[in-house]
Coordinates of C-alpha atoms and ligand atoms in Angstrom, one line a residue:
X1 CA 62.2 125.6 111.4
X2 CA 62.4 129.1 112.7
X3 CA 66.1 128.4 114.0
X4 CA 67.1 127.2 110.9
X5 CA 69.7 128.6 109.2
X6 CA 68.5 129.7 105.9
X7 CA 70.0 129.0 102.2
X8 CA 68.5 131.4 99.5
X9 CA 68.9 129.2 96.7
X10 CA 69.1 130.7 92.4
X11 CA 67.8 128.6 90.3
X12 CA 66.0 126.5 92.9
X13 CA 63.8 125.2 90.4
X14 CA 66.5 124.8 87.9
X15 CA 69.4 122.3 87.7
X16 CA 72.0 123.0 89.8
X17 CA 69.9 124.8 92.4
X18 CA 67.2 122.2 92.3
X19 CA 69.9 119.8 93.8
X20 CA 70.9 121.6 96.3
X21 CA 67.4 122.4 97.0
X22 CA 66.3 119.0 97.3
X23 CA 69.5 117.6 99.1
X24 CA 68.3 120.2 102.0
X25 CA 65.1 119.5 101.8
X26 CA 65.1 115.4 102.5
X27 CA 67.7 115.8 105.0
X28 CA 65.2 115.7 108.1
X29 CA 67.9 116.9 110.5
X30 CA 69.3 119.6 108.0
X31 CA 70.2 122.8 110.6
X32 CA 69.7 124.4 107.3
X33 CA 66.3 126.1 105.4
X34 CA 66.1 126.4 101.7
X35 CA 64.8 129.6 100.4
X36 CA 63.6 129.0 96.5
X37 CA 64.1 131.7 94.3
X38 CA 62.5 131.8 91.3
X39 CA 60.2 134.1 88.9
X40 CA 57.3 132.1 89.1
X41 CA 56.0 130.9 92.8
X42 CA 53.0 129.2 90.8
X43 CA 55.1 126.8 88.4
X44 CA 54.8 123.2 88.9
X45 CA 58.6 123.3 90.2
X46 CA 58.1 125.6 92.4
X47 CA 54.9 124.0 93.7
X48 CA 56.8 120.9 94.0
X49 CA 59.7 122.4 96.2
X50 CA 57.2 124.0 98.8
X51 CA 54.9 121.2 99.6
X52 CA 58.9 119.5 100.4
X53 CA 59.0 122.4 102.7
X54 CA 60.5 125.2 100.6
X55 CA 59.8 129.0 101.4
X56 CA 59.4 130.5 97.7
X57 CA 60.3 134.1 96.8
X58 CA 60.0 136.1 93.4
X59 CA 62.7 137.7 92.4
X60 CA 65.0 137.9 88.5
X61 CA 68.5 137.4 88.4
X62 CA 68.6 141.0 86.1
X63 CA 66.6 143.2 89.2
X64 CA 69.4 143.5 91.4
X65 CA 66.8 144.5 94.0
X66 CA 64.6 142.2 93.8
X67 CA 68.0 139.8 94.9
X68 CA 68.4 142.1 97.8
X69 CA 64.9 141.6 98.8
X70 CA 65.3 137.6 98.2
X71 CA 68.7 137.6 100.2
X72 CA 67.7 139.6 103.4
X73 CA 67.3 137.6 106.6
X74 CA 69.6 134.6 105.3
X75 CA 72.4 132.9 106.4
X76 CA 73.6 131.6 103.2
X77 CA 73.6 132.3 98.8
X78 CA 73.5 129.7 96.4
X79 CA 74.9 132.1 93.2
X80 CA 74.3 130.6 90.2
X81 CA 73.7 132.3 86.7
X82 CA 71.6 131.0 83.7
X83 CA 73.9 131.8 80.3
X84 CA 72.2 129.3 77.9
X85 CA 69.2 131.7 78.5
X86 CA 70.5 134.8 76.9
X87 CA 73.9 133.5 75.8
X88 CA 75.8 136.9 76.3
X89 CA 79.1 136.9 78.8
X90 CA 78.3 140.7 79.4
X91 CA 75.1 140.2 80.8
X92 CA 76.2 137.6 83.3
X93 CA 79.1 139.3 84.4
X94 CA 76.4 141.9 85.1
X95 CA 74.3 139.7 86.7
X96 CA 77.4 138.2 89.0
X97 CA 78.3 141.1 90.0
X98 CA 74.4 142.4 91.1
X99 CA 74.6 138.5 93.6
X100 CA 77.9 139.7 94.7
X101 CA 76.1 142.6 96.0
X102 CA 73.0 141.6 96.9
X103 CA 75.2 139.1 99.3
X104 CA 77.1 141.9 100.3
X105 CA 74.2 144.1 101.2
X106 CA 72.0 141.3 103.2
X107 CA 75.7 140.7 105.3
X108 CA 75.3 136.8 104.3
X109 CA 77.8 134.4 106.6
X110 CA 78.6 131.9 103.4
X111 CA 77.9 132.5 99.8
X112 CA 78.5 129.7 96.9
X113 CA 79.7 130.9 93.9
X114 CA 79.2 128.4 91.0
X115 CA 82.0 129.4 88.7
X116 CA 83.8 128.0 86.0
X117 CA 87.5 129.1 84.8
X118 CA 88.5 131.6 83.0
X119 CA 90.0 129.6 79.9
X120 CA 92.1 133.1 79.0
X121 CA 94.2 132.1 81.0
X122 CA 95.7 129.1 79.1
X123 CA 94.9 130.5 76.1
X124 CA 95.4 134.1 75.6
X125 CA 93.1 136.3 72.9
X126 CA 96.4 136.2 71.1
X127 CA 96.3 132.8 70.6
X128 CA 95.6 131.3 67.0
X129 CA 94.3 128.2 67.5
X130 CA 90.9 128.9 68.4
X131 CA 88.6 131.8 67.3
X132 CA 88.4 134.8 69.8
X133 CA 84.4 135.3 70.3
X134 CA 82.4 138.3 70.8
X135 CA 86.1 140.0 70.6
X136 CA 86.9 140.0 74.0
X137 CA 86.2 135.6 75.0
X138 CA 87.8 132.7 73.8
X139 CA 85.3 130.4 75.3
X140 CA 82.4 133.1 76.9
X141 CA 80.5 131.2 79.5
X142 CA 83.7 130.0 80.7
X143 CA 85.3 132.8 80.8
X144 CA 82.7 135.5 82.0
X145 CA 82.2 133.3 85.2
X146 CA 85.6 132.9 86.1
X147 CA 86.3 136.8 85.5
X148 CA 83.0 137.3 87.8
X149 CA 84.9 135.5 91.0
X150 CA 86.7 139.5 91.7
X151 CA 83.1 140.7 92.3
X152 CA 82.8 138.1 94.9
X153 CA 86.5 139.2 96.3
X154 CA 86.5 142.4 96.3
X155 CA 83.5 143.2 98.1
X156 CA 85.1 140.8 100.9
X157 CA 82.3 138.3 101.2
X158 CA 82.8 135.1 103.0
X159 CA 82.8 133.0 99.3
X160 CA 83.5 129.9 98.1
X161 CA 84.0 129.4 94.0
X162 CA 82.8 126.3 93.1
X163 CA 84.3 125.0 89.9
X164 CA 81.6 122.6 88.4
X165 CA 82.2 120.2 85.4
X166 CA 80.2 118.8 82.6
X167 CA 76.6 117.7 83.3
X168 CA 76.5 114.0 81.8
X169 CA 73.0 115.3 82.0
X170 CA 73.9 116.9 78.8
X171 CA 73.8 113.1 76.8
X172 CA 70.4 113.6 78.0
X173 CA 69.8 117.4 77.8
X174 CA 71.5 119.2 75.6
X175 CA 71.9 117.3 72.5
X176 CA 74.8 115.8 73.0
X177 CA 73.9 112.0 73.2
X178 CA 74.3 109.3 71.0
X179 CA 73.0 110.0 67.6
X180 CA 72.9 107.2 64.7
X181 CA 75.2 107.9 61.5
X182 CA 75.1 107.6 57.9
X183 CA 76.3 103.7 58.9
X184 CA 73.1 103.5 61.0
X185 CA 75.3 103.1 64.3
X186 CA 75.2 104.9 67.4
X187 CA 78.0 107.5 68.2
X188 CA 78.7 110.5 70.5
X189 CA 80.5 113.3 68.8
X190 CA 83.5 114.9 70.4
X191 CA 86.5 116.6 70.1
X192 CA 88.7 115.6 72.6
X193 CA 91.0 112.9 71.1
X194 CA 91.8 110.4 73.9
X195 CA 91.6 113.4 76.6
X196 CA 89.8 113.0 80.0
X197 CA 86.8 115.0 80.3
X198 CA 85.9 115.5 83.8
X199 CA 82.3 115.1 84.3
X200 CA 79.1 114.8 86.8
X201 CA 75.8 113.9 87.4
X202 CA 74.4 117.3 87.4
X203 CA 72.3 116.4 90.4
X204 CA 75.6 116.1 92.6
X205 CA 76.3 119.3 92.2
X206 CA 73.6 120.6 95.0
X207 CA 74.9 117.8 96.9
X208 CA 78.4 118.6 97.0
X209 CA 77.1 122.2 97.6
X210 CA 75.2 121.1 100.6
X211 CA 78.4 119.3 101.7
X212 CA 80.5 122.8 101.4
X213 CA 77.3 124.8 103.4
X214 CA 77.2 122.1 106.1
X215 CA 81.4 122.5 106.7
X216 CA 81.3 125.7 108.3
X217 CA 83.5 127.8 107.8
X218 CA 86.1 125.1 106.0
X219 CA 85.7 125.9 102.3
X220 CA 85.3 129.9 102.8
X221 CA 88.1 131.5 100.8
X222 CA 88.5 128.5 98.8
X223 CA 87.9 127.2 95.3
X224 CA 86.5 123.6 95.2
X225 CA 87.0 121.5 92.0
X226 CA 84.6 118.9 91.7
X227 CA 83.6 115.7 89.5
X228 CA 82.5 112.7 88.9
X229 CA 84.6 111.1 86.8
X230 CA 87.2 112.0 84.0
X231 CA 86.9 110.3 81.0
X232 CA 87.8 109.7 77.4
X233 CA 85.3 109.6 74.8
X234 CA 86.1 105.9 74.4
X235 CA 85.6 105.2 77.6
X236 CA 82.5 107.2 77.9
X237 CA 81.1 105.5 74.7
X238 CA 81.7 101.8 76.0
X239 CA 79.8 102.7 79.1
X240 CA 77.1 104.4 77.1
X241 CA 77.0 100.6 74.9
X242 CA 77.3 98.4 78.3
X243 CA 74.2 100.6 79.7
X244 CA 72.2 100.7 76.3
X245 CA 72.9 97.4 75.4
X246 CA 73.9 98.3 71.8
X247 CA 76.9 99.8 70.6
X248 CA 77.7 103.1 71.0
X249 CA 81.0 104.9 69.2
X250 CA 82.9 107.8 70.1
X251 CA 83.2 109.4 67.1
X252 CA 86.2 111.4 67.6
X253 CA 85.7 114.9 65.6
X254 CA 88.5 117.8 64.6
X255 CA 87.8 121.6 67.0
X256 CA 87.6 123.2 63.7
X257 CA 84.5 120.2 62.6
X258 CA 83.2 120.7 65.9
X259 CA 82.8 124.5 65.6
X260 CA 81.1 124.5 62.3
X261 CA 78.2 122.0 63.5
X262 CA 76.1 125.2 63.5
X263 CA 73.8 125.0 66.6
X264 CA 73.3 127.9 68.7
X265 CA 76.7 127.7 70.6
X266 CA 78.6 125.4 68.8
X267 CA 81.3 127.6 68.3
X268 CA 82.1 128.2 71.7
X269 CA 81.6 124.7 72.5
X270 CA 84.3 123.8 70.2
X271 CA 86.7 126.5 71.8
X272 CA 85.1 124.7 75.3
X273 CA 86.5 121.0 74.8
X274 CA 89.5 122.4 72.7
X275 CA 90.8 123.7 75.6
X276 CA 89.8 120.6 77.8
X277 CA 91.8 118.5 75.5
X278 CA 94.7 120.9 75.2
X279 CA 94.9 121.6 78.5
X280 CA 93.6 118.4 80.1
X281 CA 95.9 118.1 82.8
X282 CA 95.4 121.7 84.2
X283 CA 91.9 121.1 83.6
X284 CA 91.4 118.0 85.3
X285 CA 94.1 119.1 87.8
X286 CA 92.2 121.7 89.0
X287 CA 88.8 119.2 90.0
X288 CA 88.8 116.2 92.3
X289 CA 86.4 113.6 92.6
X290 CA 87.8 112.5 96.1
X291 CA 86.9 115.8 96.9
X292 CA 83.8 115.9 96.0
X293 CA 82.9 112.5 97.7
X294 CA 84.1 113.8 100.7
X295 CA 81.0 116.4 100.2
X296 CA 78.7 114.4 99.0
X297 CA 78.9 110.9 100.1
X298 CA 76.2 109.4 97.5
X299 CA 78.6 111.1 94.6
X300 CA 77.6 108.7 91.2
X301 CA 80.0 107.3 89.0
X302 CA 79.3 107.4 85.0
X303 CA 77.9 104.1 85.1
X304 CA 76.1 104.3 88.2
X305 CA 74.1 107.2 86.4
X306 CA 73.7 105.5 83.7
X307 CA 72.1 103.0 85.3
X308 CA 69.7 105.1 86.9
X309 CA 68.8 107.2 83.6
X310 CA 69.4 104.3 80.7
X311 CA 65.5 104.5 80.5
X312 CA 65.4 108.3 79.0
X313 CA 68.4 107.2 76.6
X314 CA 66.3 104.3 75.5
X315 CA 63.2 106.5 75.0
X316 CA 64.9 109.2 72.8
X317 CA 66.7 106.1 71.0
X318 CA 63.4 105.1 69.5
X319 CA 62.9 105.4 65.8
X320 CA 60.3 108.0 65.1
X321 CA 58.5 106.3 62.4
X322 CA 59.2 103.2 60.4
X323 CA 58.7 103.1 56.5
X324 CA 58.3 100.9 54.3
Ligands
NAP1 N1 75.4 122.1 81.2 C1 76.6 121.9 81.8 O1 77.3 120.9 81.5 C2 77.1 122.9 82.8 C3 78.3 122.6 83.5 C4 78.8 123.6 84.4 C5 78.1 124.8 84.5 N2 77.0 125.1 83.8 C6 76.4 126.4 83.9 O2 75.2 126.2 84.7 C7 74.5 127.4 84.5 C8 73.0 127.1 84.6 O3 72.7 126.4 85.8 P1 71.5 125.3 85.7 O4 71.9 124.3 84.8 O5 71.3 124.9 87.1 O6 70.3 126.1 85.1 P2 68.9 125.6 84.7 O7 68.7 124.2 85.0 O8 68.7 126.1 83.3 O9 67.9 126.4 85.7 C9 67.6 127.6 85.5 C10 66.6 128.0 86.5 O10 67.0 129.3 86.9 C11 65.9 130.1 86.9 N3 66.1 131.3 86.1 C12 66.3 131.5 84.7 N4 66.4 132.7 84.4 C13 66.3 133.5 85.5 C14 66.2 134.8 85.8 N5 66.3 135.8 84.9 N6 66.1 135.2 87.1 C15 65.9 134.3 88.1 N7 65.9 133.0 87.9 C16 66.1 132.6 86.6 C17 64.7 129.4 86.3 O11 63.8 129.4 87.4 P3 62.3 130.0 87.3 O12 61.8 129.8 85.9 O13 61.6 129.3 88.4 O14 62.5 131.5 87.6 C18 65.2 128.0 86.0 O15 64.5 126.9 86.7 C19 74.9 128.0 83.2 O16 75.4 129.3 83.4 C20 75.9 127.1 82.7 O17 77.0 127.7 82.0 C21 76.5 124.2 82.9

C-alpha cells in the first residue's frame, strides 16, 4: 500500500469519481491508491469507499486550501466539478481554476481534467439561433468547462482533458426517461431529429479514467473523447422498448419546445442538444468509443446497460395509484 501511487479523487463519492474510485479499488494489483475526497468522511458513501480500502479526506471544491491540503503527497488528480449543484458557470470556472492550482502546488505527475467543450466555438454569442445565457454562454456548463482547460495549461501541469458524454444514467437520473403521454404511451423527449447522440454508462467514465492513469505518460497533453455509443432518439427508444418489454417512442421535440419545458436548466439543455444536433458530426467527431474501449476493456453498450438497469426503469414505470 505504502508504495502505491496515489489518485486523489473529486467527487469520490459522487458519479464520475465514484467510478474511478471503485475501478481502483477492485483492481487487486492496482499500482495505484485512491484518495476519496469528499465533505463528509461519515456519509454512507464514504463509509462504503473505505471499508474497500479508500483513504478519506475532507475538503470543498470552493476552499481552495482545503484542495491543497487533499492534493499534497499524491501522484495523481481526478478534477471534476459539480455544476448541477449551484448551476453558475462563474463559480466553476472559479473552482477549476482553484484544482488547477491546488495540482500545481502539490507538483502532481498526472492530473485528469473532466471537461466538456466549449460549444462557443461552433456557435458564436452572435449567433441567433439559440438564446445567449447569463450573457456571456450559450450553453453554460458546457462552455465554462471547456474555457476552464487554459487554467490547466497555463500553469504547465502534466493534464489530460477528458471529454465525457451523456450519462444514459440520466434516463434514470435526471428526468429524462420515458414518460407516458396524453395517448397513455411511453416516449422519451428530445430534440435531436435523427442526430446521433454520443452517450455512456456513466460508470465507464472512472473506468476509462483508470485506463488513462494506468498509461503513463501516454494521454498527458492530450484530449480524450470518449463514449459509449452514438445514437438517434429512434434508436435509443427501440432499445429502451426491447429492454422494457413495452413500447417506448422517441418523441422528437422542436429546441425552441425543448427550452420552454421549464425545469431548472431546461433552457440550457435545449441550447445543449441543439448544438449536438447541429453540429453532430463535430460533436461526435471529437469522441470515440474505440478509444474508450481501448481504456476500459468492460466499456457497455446501450443495451448492455440496459440490461443491467431495466429493473430501476421498471420500478419508476409503475403506476402510482390506480383509480377507479
Ligand atoms: N449528467 C451528464 O450527462 C453529464 C455528462 C458529462 C458531464 N457531466 C458533468 O459532471 C459533473 C458532475 O459530476 P458527477 O456526475 O460525477 O457528480 P455527482 O454524481 O453529482 O457527484 C457529486 C459528488 O461530488 C461531491 N461534491 C459536491 N459538491 C462538492 C463540493 N462543494 N466540494 C467537494 N465535493 C463536492 C459530493 O461528495 P460529498 O457529498 O461526499 O462531498 C458528491 O458525491 C457536472 O459538472 C456535469 O456537468 C454530466
Amino acid at each position: 500500500m505504502a508504495d502505491k501511487k496515489i489518485i486523489a479523487v473529486m467527487g469520490a463519492t459522487g458519479t464520475q469519481g465514484g467510478g474511478l474510485a471503485r475501478a481502483i479499488l477492485r483492481d487487486r494489483r492496482s499500482n495505484f491508491a485512491v484518495r476519496a475526497i469528499t465533505r463528509d468522511v461519515n456519509s454512507d458513501k464514504a463509509r462504503e469507499l473505505a471499508r474497500l480500502g479508500a483513504e478519506l479526506v475532507t475538503a470543498d471544491i470552493d476552499d481552495p486550501e482545503s484542495l491543497k491540503r487533499a492534493f499534497a503527497g499524491a501522484y495523481g488528480a481526478y478534477c471534476v466539478t459539480f455544476y448541477w449543484a449551484h448551476m453558475s458557470p462563474d463559480k466553476e470556472l472559479a473552482e477549476a481554476k482553484a484544482l488547477a492550482e491546488a495540482a500545481k502546488a502539490a507538483g502532481l505527475k498526472h492530473v485528469i481534467w473532466s471537461t466538456l467543450d466549449d460549444m462557443r466555438k461552433w456557435v458564436p454569442l452572435s449567433d441567433a439561433r439559440m438564446p445567449t445565457l447569463l450573457g456571456k454562454y450559450k450553453v453554460p456548463h458546457f462552455d465554462a468547462k471547456g474555457e476552464a482547460d487554459h487554467f490547466f495549461r497555463d500553469l504547465g501541469l502534466p493534464v489530460t482533458f477528458l471529454l465525457t458524454s451523456f450519462y444514459w444514467d440520466n434516463f434514470i437520473y435526471f428526468g429524462l426517461g420515458p414518460k407516458q403521454g396524453p395517448d397513455g404511451k411511453l416516449a422519451i423527449t428530445l430534440p435531436m431529429g435523427d442526430k446521433r447522440l454520443p452517450g455512456i454508462a456513466a460508470e465507464d467514465i472512472g473506468k476509462c479514467a483508470y485506463g488513462i492513469f494506468k498509461s503513463g505518460r501516454k494521454y498527458i497533453g492530450k484530449t480524450v473523447g470518449i463514449a459509449g455509443g452514438f445514437l438517434t432518439g429512434a434508436q435509443m427508444a427501440e432499445s429502451l422498448s426491447n429492454a422494457l418489454g413495452q413500447e417506448v417512442r422517441y418523441s422528437e421535440v422542436s429546441p425552441e419546445a425543448y427550452r420552454s419545458f421549464g425545469y431548472p436548466g431546461a433552457e440550457e439543455m435545449g441550447n445543449m442538444f441543439q448544438v449536438k444536433r447541429d453540429f453532430e458530426k463535430q460533436y461526435c467527431g471529437a469522441r470515440s468509443i474505440k478509444t474508450a474501449r481501448s481504456l476500459n476493456p468492460e466499456l457497455q453498450t446501450f443495451d448492455e446497460w440496459l440490461e443491467r438497469t431495466k429493473g430501476l426503469f421498471q420500478a419508476q414505470l409503475q403506476p402510482a395509484g390506480v383509480t377507479a
